[in-house]
Amino acid sequence: MKILFFGQLVEVVGTKELIIEGITDIHALTSSLHQQFPLLAQSKYVVAVDQEIVSGNQHLHENNIVALMPPFSGG
Amino acid sequence: MSQGPSYERYHRQMILPNFGLRVQRLLLKSKVLVIGAGGLGCPVLQYLVGAGVGYIGIVDGDQISLSNLHRQTLFAIDDIGLNKAAVAAKKLSQLNSDVIIEAFTFHLTNHYALDVMKDYDIIVDGTDNFATRYMINDACVLLKKTLVYGAVSQYEGQVAVFNHFLPNGEPSANYRDIFPDPPKEGSVLNCVDAGVLGMLPGIIGSMQAAEVIKLITGIGEPLVNQLLTYQFNNHQVFTVKITPQSKTSSFIPTDATAFKSIDYVWLCSSPPNTLEINAAEFDQLTSQKNIDIIDVRELHELPVVQTFSHLRIPLPDLKESAGQLKNDTVVVFCQSGMRSLQAAKELSALWGDTKRVYSLQGGILSWIRFAEKK
């Protein structure tokens, strides 16, 4: 499963893109990522699955593209 | 704009397919408020005034500084120290005298926001902080105004059209459908802290101006129920769909009175130096010198504390009296720890990280229990 990171999250995880396997839902994905990148747990972001923002948990398939998107404030 | 549109001035856009005189007249009748005349606001304003949007309001309480000039293209060296909205209005009136421009030379707060915004058709958010962004979003929901949002973060930018009323009479998604509650200011960096190249707000601001033109003219497909992220480094665009959420309304004030009573700055403030301390830590601090310990309860409240020296400044008077506090460490307490936490946040907001502020968790009652055991 492809995971995309946006904004400051790229600095937090050190990459724009990750491939993760064996993840079945969003909660499992985020808790696995938070474990791997503790600073990510302190960051605010929303999750988009296949370019649609989702709230709450959702089942994930291997061919989903998941994006973690933080809020931007600059102007 | 009493006469018809100038064919010569608007010729290049009027000859476009689906444009013409009717559409130009729509622009000339439209009222757009641009909040923030900075990196985003400058291109928004230049293109909207150039295109002949008839009534433009500009809100900005900031003064122009040298560090603005690399991206805020309406301003020049001689403008440094002057108000952005006033200078922008002056320069823009030289660009197109058809357009009626009103400058609001103050920071928009929820006290005036509804009054300022109510007379405009479309609101453009070109601000640079979450407190104002959430306030503008909520005001647009209350006033049923379409909001054209834009924001940047280092090498990426976002654009969206929020709260646009669809043919079915329902509003499209707004910012709180993505992020219901604000992140703490400081947890996400702004341009001052994170840096920005001038072209990025130039691009994002131009996209915002394009969304405004699309909304007014009906040309193209505005970013309704969508959030576009633009990546400067490779010109990639990533658009995600947003769906209005039923729970969002619970985050938005129900009416003007509720709106005005929200402290948006407070919602977004996350003083990193505010720390709750427990009774044992507090006990230790009571014996230290060069500390201001303050009881923020009302003067009549019991028990009166006599065991250690402290000041008594009730919470409502605290901000006003803050200047009297000379020490770099300030400890506040109240009965149960609620008011003192608020006091600590207020003081931290006031002082930034120049002083350390602590609040006694559980209040003086928890310390009394601790002291009795000791």
Short mmCIF file of C-alpha atoms in Angstrom, two decimals:
data_model
loop_
_atom_site.label_atom_id
_atom_site.label_comp_id
_atom_site.label_asym_id
_atom_site.label_seq_id
_atom_site.Cartn_x
_atom_site.Cartn_y
_atom_site.Cartn_z
CA MET A 1 0.00 0.00 0.00
CA LYS A 2 1.35 3.41 -0.97
CA ILE A 3 1.39 6.11 1.72
CA LEU A 4 1.92 9.74 0.70
CA PHE A 5 2.98 12.47 3.10
CA PHE A 6 2.33 16.16 2.64
CA GLY A 7 3.56 19.43 4.12
CA GLN A 8 5.58 19.20 7.30
CA LEU A 9 4.84 15.50 7.63
CA VAL A 10 7.52 14.91 4.99
CA GLU A 11 10.08 16.26 7.46
CA VAL A 12 8.55 14.28 10.31
CA VAL A 13 8.84 10.93 8.54
CA GLY A 14 11.80 11.84 6.36
CA THR A 15 10.18 10.81 3.09
CA LYS A 16 7.34 11.78 0.76
CA GLU A 17 6.29 8.24 0.09
CA LEU A 18 6.30 4.88 1.85
CA ILE A 19 5.19 1.42 0.86
CA ILE A 20 3.66 -0.55 3.73
CA GLU A 21 2.28 -4.06 3.51
CA GLY A 22 -0.08 -6.14 5.59
CA ILE A 23 -2.19 -3.28 6.91
CA THR A 24 -5.94 -3.84 6.97
CA ASP A 25 -7.43 -0.56 8.19
CA ILE A 26 -6.68 3.09 8.90
CA HIS A 27 -6.29 2.66 12.67
CA ALA A 28 -3.75 -0.10 12.16
CA LEU A 29 -1.93 2.06 9.65
CA THR A 30 -1.75 5.17 11.83
CA SER A 31 -0.74 3.28 14.95
CA SER A 32 1.98 1.48 13.00
CA LEU A 33 3.21 4.81 11.59
CA HIS A 34 3.07 6.48 15.01
CA GLN A 35 5.18 3.70 16.42
CA GLN A 36 7.71 4.06 13.64
CA PHE A 37 7.66 7.89 13.69
CA PRO A 38 6.72 9.05 17.21
CA LEU A 39 6.67 12.71 16.12
CA LEU A 40 3.89 11.88 13.70
CA ALA A 41 1.61 11.09 16.65
CA GLN A 42 1.96 14.72 17.75
CA SER A 43 1.20 16.09 14.31
CA LYS A 44 -2.26 17.05 13.14
CA TYR A 45 -3.35 15.56 9.84
CA VAL A 46 -6.28 14.07 7.97
CA VAL A 47 -6.26 10.82 6.05
CA ALA A 48 -7.36 10.59 2.43
CA VAL A 49 -7.92 7.21 0.83
CA ASP A 50 -7.78 7.21 -2.96
CA GLN A 51 -8.06 11.01 -2.96
CA GLU A 52 -11.04 11.21 -0.69
CA ILE A 53 -10.81 12.52 2.87
CA VAL A 54 -12.14 10.00 5.35
CA SER A 55 -13.10 10.42 8.98
CA GLY A 56 -12.96 7.50 11.37
CA ASN A 57 -11.74 4.05 10.58
CA GLN A 58 -12.02 2.32 7.23
CA HIS A 59 -10.92 -0.96 5.75
CA LEU A 60 -7.87 -0.69 3.49
CA HIS A 61 -6.81 -2.73 0.49
CA GLU A 62 -3.29 -3.22 -0.80
CA ASN A 63 -4.01 -1.11 -3.88
CA ASN A 64 -5.30 1.90 -1.92
CA ILE A 65 -3.27 5.08 -1.99
CA VAL A 66 -3.38 6.70 1.43
CA ALA A 67 -2.40 10.34 1.91
CA LEU A 68 -1.63 11.99 5.25
CA MET A 69 -2.33 15.69 4.95
CA PRO A 70 -1.59 18.31 7.59
CA PRO A 71 -3.25 21.73 7.81
CA PHE A 72 -1.38 24.67 6.21
CA SER A 73 -1.54 28.14 7.69
CA GLY A 74 0.97 30.25 5.79
CA GLY A 75 0.10 33.14 3.53
CA MET B 1 -19.08 51.95 -12.56
CA SER B 2 -21.94 53.84 -14.10
CA GLN B 3 -21.00 53.40 -17.75
CA GLY B 4 -20.58 50.11 -19.56
CA PRO B 5 -17.37 48.16 -19.32
CA SER B 6 -14.35 49.43 -21.21
CA TYR B 7 -14.00 47.18 -24.23
CA GLU B 8 -10.38 48.09 -24.64
CA ARG B 9 -9.41 47.36 -21.05
CA TYR B 10 -11.21 44.00 -20.87
CA HIS B 11 -10.89 43.09 -24.56
CA ARG B 12 -8.57 40.10 -24.12
CA GLN B 13 -10.83 38.35 -21.64
CA MET B 14 -14.10 39.42 -23.24
CA ILE B 15 -13.22 37.73 -26.55
CA LEU B 16 -12.82 34.37 -24.78
CA PRO B 17 -15.47 31.75 -25.51
CA ASN B 18 -18.35 32.00 -22.99
CA PHE B 19 -17.17 35.40 -21.74
CA GLY B 20 -18.36 38.52 -23.53
CA LEU B 21 -20.22 41.58 -22.29
CA ARG B 22 -22.71 39.74 -20.08
CA VAL B 23 -19.98 38.02 -18.11
CA GLN B 24 -17.90 41.17 -17.87
CA ARG B 25 -20.93 42.92 -16.39
CA LEU B 26 -21.22 40.13 -13.81
CA LEU B 27 -17.65 40.83 -12.73
CA LEU B 28 -18.27 44.56 -12.51
CA LYS B 29 -21.27 43.98 -10.25
CA SER B 30 -19.47 41.57 -7.91
CA LYS B 31 -18.20 42.34 -4.44
CA VAL B 32 -15.18 40.44 -3.18
CA LEU B 33 -13.48 40.83 0.19
CA VAL B 34 -9.81 39.86 0.36
CA ILE B 35 -8.63 39.26 3.91
CA GLY B 36 -4.87 39.60 4.15
CA ALA B 37 -2.89 41.65 1.64
CA GLY B 38 0.26 39.57 1.92
CA GLY B 39 1.84 36.86 -0.21
CA LEU B 40 -1.54 35.41 -1.19
CA GLY B 41 -3.56 38.61 -1.07
CA CYS B 42 -1.32 40.59 -3.45
CA PRO B 43 -1.80 38.37 -6.52
CA VAL B 44 -5.47 37.83 -5.67
CA LEU B 45 -6.01 41.58 -5.58
CA GLN B 46 -3.97 42.37 -8.67
CA TYR B 47 -5.84 39.87 -10.83
CA LEU B 48 -9.30 40.65 -9.48
CA VAL B 49 -8.82 44.38 -9.92
CA GLY B 50 -7.29 43.79 -13.34
CA ALA B 51 -10.24 41.62 -14.39
CA GLY B 52 -12.70 44.30 -13.35
CA VAL B 53 -14.35 42.86 -10.23
CA GLY B 54 -16.33 45.96 -9.37
CA TYR B 55 -16.11 46.19 -5.60
CA ILE B 56 -13.09 45.02 -3.66
CA GLY B 57 -12.53 45.18 0.08
CA ILE B 58 -9.04 44.70 1.52
CA VAL B 59 -8.51 43.86 5.18
CA ASP B 60 -5.03 43.98 6.69
CA GLY B 61 -3.78 45.56 9.88
CA ASP B 62 -0.12 44.78 9.22
CA GLN B 63 2.61 47.18 8.23
CA ILE B 64 4.83 46.50 5.23
CA SER B 65 8.30 45.28 6.13
CA LEU B 66 11.43 44.64 4.09
CA SER B 67 11.04 40.87 4.49
CA ASN B 68 7.63 41.08 2.76
CA LEU B 69 8.94 42.46 -0.52
CA HIS B 70 10.21 39.18 -1.99
CA ARG B 71 6.65 37.92 -2.29
CA GLN B 72 4.22 40.77 -1.71
CA THR B 73 4.46 42.27 -5.14
CA LEU B 74 2.22 45.30 -4.61
CA PHE B 75 4.73 46.90 -2.27
CA ALA B 76 8.03 48.75 -2.68
CA ILE B 77 10.85 50.07 -0.50
CA ASP B 78 9.13 53.41 0.06
CA ASP B 79 6.06 51.62 1.47
CA ILE B 80 7.90 50.04 4.41
CA GLY B 81 6.19 50.91 7.67
CA LEU B 82 2.88 51.78 5.98
CA ASN B 83 -0.34 49.80 6.32
CA LYS B 84 -0.73 47.03 3.74
CA ALA B 85 -4.42 47.51 3.04
CA ALA B 86 -4.02 51.26 2.54
CA VAL B 87 -1.00 50.94 0.23
CA ALA B 88 -2.60 48.07 -1.71
CA ALA B 89 -5.78 50.12 -2.21
CA LYS B 90 -3.77 53.07 -3.49
CA LYS B 91 -1.70 51.01 -5.94
CA LEU B 92 -4.71 49.05 -7.17
CA SER B 93 -6.74 52.18 -7.84
CA GLN B 94 -3.92 53.22 -10.19
CA LEU B 95 -4.33 49.89 -11.98
CA ASN B 96 -8.08 50.15 -12.55
CA SER B 97 -10.20 53.14 -11.64
CA ASP B 98 -13.39 51.22 -12.61
CA VAL B 99 -13.06 49.29 -9.37
CA ILE B 100 -14.31 50.68 -6.08
CA ILE B 101 -11.79 49.69 -3.44
CA GLU B 102 -12.30 49.90 0.28
CA ALA B 103 -9.38 49.43 2.68
CA PHE B 104 -9.93 48.12 6.22
CA THR B 105 -6.68 48.95 7.95
CA PHE B 106 -7.11 46.71 10.98
CA HIS B 107 -6.71 43.07 11.92
CA LEU B 108 -10.00 41.29 11.41
CA THR B 109 -11.32 39.88 14.67
CA ASN B 110 -14.64 38.23 15.39
CA HIS B 111 -15.87 41.52 16.85
CA TYR B 112 -16.04 43.20 13.44
CA ALA B 113 -15.82 40.26 11.04
CA LEU B 114 -19.54 39.83 10.42
CA ASP B 115 -20.07 43.55 9.86
CA VAL B 116 -17.16 43.79 7.45
CA MET B 117 -17.99 40.59 5.56
CA LYS B 118 -21.76 40.85 5.24
CA ASP B 119 -21.76 43.23 2.26
CA TYR B 120 -19.56 41.05 0.05
CA ASP B 121 -20.49 38.14 -2.23
CA ILE B 122 -17.27 36.17 -1.97
CA ILE B 123 -14.63 36.12 0.76
CA VAL B 124 -10.99 35.32 0.00
CA ASP B 125 -8.80 34.02 2.81
CA GLY B 126 -5.23 35.21 2.34
CA THR B 127 -4.32 35.20 6.01
CA ASP B 128 -1.37 33.54 7.69
CA ASN B 129 -2.63 32.05 10.95
CA PHE B 130 -5.14 29.45 12.09
CA ALA B 131 -7.01 31.69 14.50
CA THR B 132 -8.08 34.04 11.70
CA ARG B 133 -8.65 31.19 9.24
CA TYR B 134 -11.10 29.40 11.55
CA MET B 135 -12.79 32.68 12.41
CA ILE B 136 -13.26 33.52 8.71
CA ASN B 137 -14.55 30.01 7.98
CA ASP B 138 -17.11 30.21 10.77
CA ALA B 139 -18.20 33.71 9.74
CA CYS B 140 -18.72 32.52 6.16
CA VAL B 141 -20.88 29.63 7.39
CA LEU B 142 -22.95 32.00 9.55
CA LEU B 143 -23.33 34.58 6.77
CA LYS B 144 -23.81 31.94 4.03
CA LYS B 145 -20.88 33.33 2.04
CA THR B 146 -18.63 31.44 -0.34
CA LEU B 147 -15.04 31.29 0.91
CA VAL B 148 -12.05 30.93 -1.38
CA TYR B 149 -9.33 29.43 0.76
CA GLY B 150 -5.60 29.39 0.07
CA ALA B 151 -2.63 28.54 2.28
CA VAL B 152 1.02 27.65 1.89
CA SER B 153 3.52 25.58 3.84
CA GLN B 154 7.14 25.71 2.70
CA TYR B 155 7.05 24.20 -0.84
CA GLU B 156 3.37 23.27 -0.95
CA GLY B 157 0.15 25.20 -1.20
CA GLN B 158 -3.56 24.47 -0.87
CA VAL B 159 -6.61 25.94 -2.58
CA ALA B 160 -10.30 25.20 -2.02
CA VAL B 161 -13.74 26.76 -2.33
CA PHE B 162 -15.67 26.38 0.92
CA ASN B 163 -19.31 26.82 1.88
CA HIS B 164 -20.49 27.41 -1.66
CA PHE B 165 -24.23 27.07 -2.05
CA LEU B 166 -25.11 24.34 -4.49
CA PRO B 167 -28.20 24.30 -6.73
CA ASN B 168 -29.90 22.03 -4.17
CA GLY B 169 -29.66 24.84 -1.60
CA GLU B 170 -27.12 23.01 0.55
CA PRO B 171 -23.69 24.47 1.35
CA SER B 172 -20.62 22.61 0.17
CA ALA B 173 -17.95 21.45 2.62
CA ASN B 174 -16.10 24.02 4.69
CA TYR B 175 -12.71 24.02 6.39
CA ARG B 176 -14.07 22.39 9.53
CA ASP B 177 -15.21 19.41 7.46
CA ILE B 178 -11.49 18.71 6.98
CA PHE B 179 -10.07 19.88 10.30
CA PRO B 180 -12.97 20.29 12.77
CA ASP B 181 -10.90 21.95 15.47
CA PRO B 182 -7.87 24.15 15.06
CA PRO B 183 -4.35 22.89 15.51
CA LYS B 184 -2.42 24.73 18.14
CA GLU B 185 -0.55 27.73 16.81
CA GLY B 186 3.11 26.80 16.82
CA SER B 187 2.46 23.12 16.13
CA VAL B 188 2.24 23.99 12.44
CA LEU B 189 4.75 26.50 11.19
CA ASN B 190 3.82 29.70 9.34
CA CYS B 191 5.91 31.52 6.73
CA VAL B 192 7.86 33.44 9.34
CA ASP B 193 9.06 30.24 10.99
CA ALA B 194 9.04 27.84 8.07
CA GLY B 195 10.15 30.03 5.19
CA VAL B 196 8.53 30.46 1.80
CA LEU B 197 9.63 31.28 -1.74
CA GLY B 198 7.80 34.27 -3.20
CA MET B 199 6.52 32.40 -6.24
CA LEU B 200 4.54 29.82 -4.22
CA PRO B 201 2.02 32.26 -2.68
CA GLY B 202 2.12 33.92 -6.10
CA ILE B 203 0.91 30.68 -7.69
CA ILE B 204 -1.59 29.83 -4.96
CA GLY B 205 -2.93 33.40 -4.82
CA SER B 206 -3.36 33.35 -8.61
CA MET B 207 -5.29 30.08 -8.27
CA GLN B 208 -7.51 31.70 -5.65
CA ALA B 209 -8.16 34.63 -7.99
CA ALA B 210 -9.01 32.10 -10.72
CA GLU B 211 -11.52 30.38 -8.39
CA VAL B 212 -13.17 33.74 -7.68
CA ILE B 213 -13.48 34.47 -11.40
CA LYS B 214 -14.89 30.97 -12.02
CA LEU B 215 -17.45 31.40 -9.25
CA ILE B 216 -18.62 34.77 -10.54
CA THR B 217 -18.68 33.94 -14.22
CA GLY B 218 -19.78 30.31 -14.07
CA ILE B 219 -16.86 29.39 -16.31
CA GLY B 220 -15.07 26.13 -15.51
CA GLU B 221 -15.39 24.02 -12.40
CA PRO B 222 -14.47 25.65 -9.11
CA LEU B 223 -12.87 23.53 -6.37
CA VAL B 224 -16.15 22.89 -4.55
CA ASN B 225 -15.98 19.91 -2.17
CA GLN B 226 -12.34 19.52 -3.16
CA LEU B 227 -9.01 20.45 -1.63
CA LEU B 228 -6.17 20.96 -4.08
CA THR B 229 -2.57 20.63 -2.94
CA TYR B 230 0.09 22.04 -5.26
CA GLN B 231 3.70 20.92 -4.99
CA PHE B 232 6.15 23.57 -6.04
CA ASN B 233 9.11 21.23 -6.47
CA ASN B 234 7.63 19.11 -9.24
CA HIS B 235 4.42 20.98 -10.19
CA GLN B 236 2.37 18.01 -9.10
CA VAL B 237 -1.21 18.61 -8.09
CA PHE B 238 -3.04 16.33 -5.67
CA THR B 239 -6.76 16.92 -5.32
CA VAL B 240 -8.86 15.20 -2.68
CA LYS B 241 -12.60 15.07 -2.34
CA ILE B 242 -14.16 16.54 0.82
CA THR B 243 -17.62 15.60 2.04
CA PRO B 244 -19.67 17.80 4.38
CA GLN B 245 -19.83 16.07 7.77
CA SER B 246 -22.93 16.12 9.95
CA LYS B 247 -20.83 16.66 13.09
CA THR B 248 -19.20 19.82 11.70
CA SER B 249 -22.09 22.08 12.66
CA SER B 250 -21.40 21.34 16.33
CA PHE B 251 -18.02 23.09 15.97
CA ILE B 252 -19.46 26.24 14.42
CA PRO B 253 -21.06 28.96 16.58
CA THR B 254 -24.82 29.00 16.18
CA ASP B 255 -25.31 32.76 15.84
CA ALA B 256 -23.58 36.12 15.83
CA THR B 257 -23.54 36.38 19.61
CA ALA B 258 -21.93 32.97 20.02
CA PHE B 259 -19.48 33.81 17.23
CA LYS B 260 -18.39 37.02 18.91
CA SER B 261 -17.88 35.31 22.24
CA ILE B 262 -15.37 32.78 20.88
CA ASP B 263 -11.75 33.53 21.58
CA TYR B 264 -10.20 32.24 18.35
CA VAL B 265 -6.68 33.20 19.32
CA TRP B 266 -7.15 31.29 22.54
CA LEU B 267 -8.42 28.20 20.68
CA CYS B 268 -5.26 28.11 18.65
CA SER B 269 -2.83 29.12 21.35
CA SER B 270 -0.59 26.43 22.66
CA PRO B 271 1.86 28.03 24.98
CA PRO B 272 4.61 25.44 25.12
CA ASN B 273 5.81 26.90 28.40
CA THR B 274 2.54 26.35 30.24
CA LEU B 275 2.82 23.39 32.45
CA GLU B 276 0.63 22.00 35.10
CA ILE B 277 2.51 21.03 38.21
CA ASN B 278 1.35 18.71 40.95
CA ALA B 279 1.06 19.53 44.65
CA ALA B 280 4.52 18.17 45.51
CA GLU B 281 6.20 20.26 42.81
CA PHE B 282 4.17 23.26 43.87
CA ASP B 283 5.19 22.72 47.49
CA GLN B 284 8.81 22.81 46.46
CA LEU B 285 8.34 26.07 44.56
CA THR B 286 6.64 27.79 47.52
CA SER B 287 9.95 27.88 49.36
CA GLN B 288 11.91 29.29 46.44
CA LYS B 289 12.81 32.93 45.96
CA ASN B 290 12.46 34.96 42.77
CA ILE B 291 9.10 33.45 41.99
CA ASP B 292 5.71 35.10 41.78
CA ILE B 293 3.03 32.90 43.28
CA ILE B 294 -0.47 34.14 42.61
CA ASP B 295 -3.84 33.14 44.00
CA VAL B 296 -6.24 33.88 41.11
CA ARG B 297 -9.39 33.17 43.14
CA GLU B 298 -11.77 35.98 44.06
CA LEU B 299 -10.73 37.81 47.23
CA HIS B 300 -13.61 36.40 49.29
CA GLU B 301 -12.85 32.76 48.55
CA LEU B 302 -11.80 30.36 51.25
CA PRO B 303 -9.58 28.89 52.53
CA VAL B 304 -7.27 31.88 52.81
CA VAL B 305 -3.71 30.71 52.35
CA GLN B 306 -1.23 31.96 54.93
CA THR B 307 1.50 29.33 54.86
CA PHE B 308 3.55 30.86 52.05
CA SER B 309 3.82 34.36 50.67
CA HIS B 310 1.90 35.03 47.49
CA LEU B 311 -0.07 37.68 45.64
CA ARG B 312 -3.84 37.74 45.29
CA ILE B 313 -4.98 38.77 41.83
CA PRO B 314 -8.41 37.46 40.81
CA LEU B 315 -8.43 35.97 37.30
CA PRO B 316 -10.47 38.80 35.71
CA ASP B 317 -7.81 41.33 36.79
CA LEU B 318 -4.81 39.21 35.99
CA LYS B 319 -3.96 40.39 32.48
CA GLU B 320 -4.15 44.00 33.60
CA SER B 321 -1.88 43.37 36.57
CA ALA B 322 0.57 41.18 34.70
CA GLY B 323 3.00 44.07 34.33
CA GLN B 324 3.57 44.05 38.11
CA LEU B 325 4.99 40.55 37.99
CA LYS B 326 8.74 40.93 37.88
CA ASN B 327 10.02 37.38 38.29
CA ASP B 328 10.71 35.04 35.40
CA THR B 329 8.84 32.18 37.00
CA VAL B 330 5.18 32.61 37.79
CA VAL B 331 3.03 30.03 39.57
CA VAL B 332 -0.73 30.44 39.65
CA PHE B 333 -3.26 28.56 41.72
CA CYS B 334 -6.99 28.62 42.36
CA GLN B 335 -9.43 26.36 44.17
CA SER B 336 -9.43 23.33 41.86
CA GLY B 337 -6.97 24.09 39.08
CA MET B 338 -9.35 25.17 36.32
CA ARG B 339 -9.07 28.92 36.57
CA SER B 340 -5.36 28.80 37.23
CA LEU B 341 -4.84 26.78 34.05
CA GLN B 342 -6.69 29.44 32.14
CA ALA B 343 -4.64 32.09 33.93
CA ALA B 344 -1.42 30.31 32.97
CA LYS B 345 -2.49 30.16 29.34
CA GLU B 346 -3.40 33.84 29.32
CA LEU B 347 -0.09 34.82 30.85
CA SER B 348 1.82 32.61 28.46
CA ALA B 349 -0.01 34.13 25.53
CA LEU B 350 0.97 37.52 26.87
CA TRP B 351 4.61 36.76 27.54
CA GLY B 352 5.44 34.14 24.92
CA ASP B 353 8.44 32.16 26.06
CA THR B 354 10.02 35.00 28.02
CA LYS B 355 8.69 33.63 31.30
CA ARG B 356 7.90 30.22 32.72
CA VAL B 357 4.33 29.86 33.90
CA TYR B 358 2.99 26.99 36.01
CA SER B 359 -0.49 26.14 37.16
CA LEU B 360 -1.18 24.05 40.25
CA GLN B 361 -3.10 20.98 39.12
CA GLY B 362 -6.07 20.22 41.36
CA GLY B 363 -5.87 23.68 42.92
CA ILE B 364 -5.04 24.73 46.46
CA LEU B 365 -7.27 21.93 47.77
CA SER B 366 -4.86 19.37 46.37
CA TRP B 367 -1.90 21.16 47.96
CA ILE B 368 -3.70 21.30 51.34
CA ARG B 369 -4.25 17.54 51.18
CA PHE B 370 -0.60 17.11 50.28
CA ALA B 371 0.59 19.39 53.09
CA GLU B 372 -1.56 17.57 55.65
CA LYS B 373 -0.02 14.25 54.71
CA LYS B 374 3.45 15.74 54.89
#
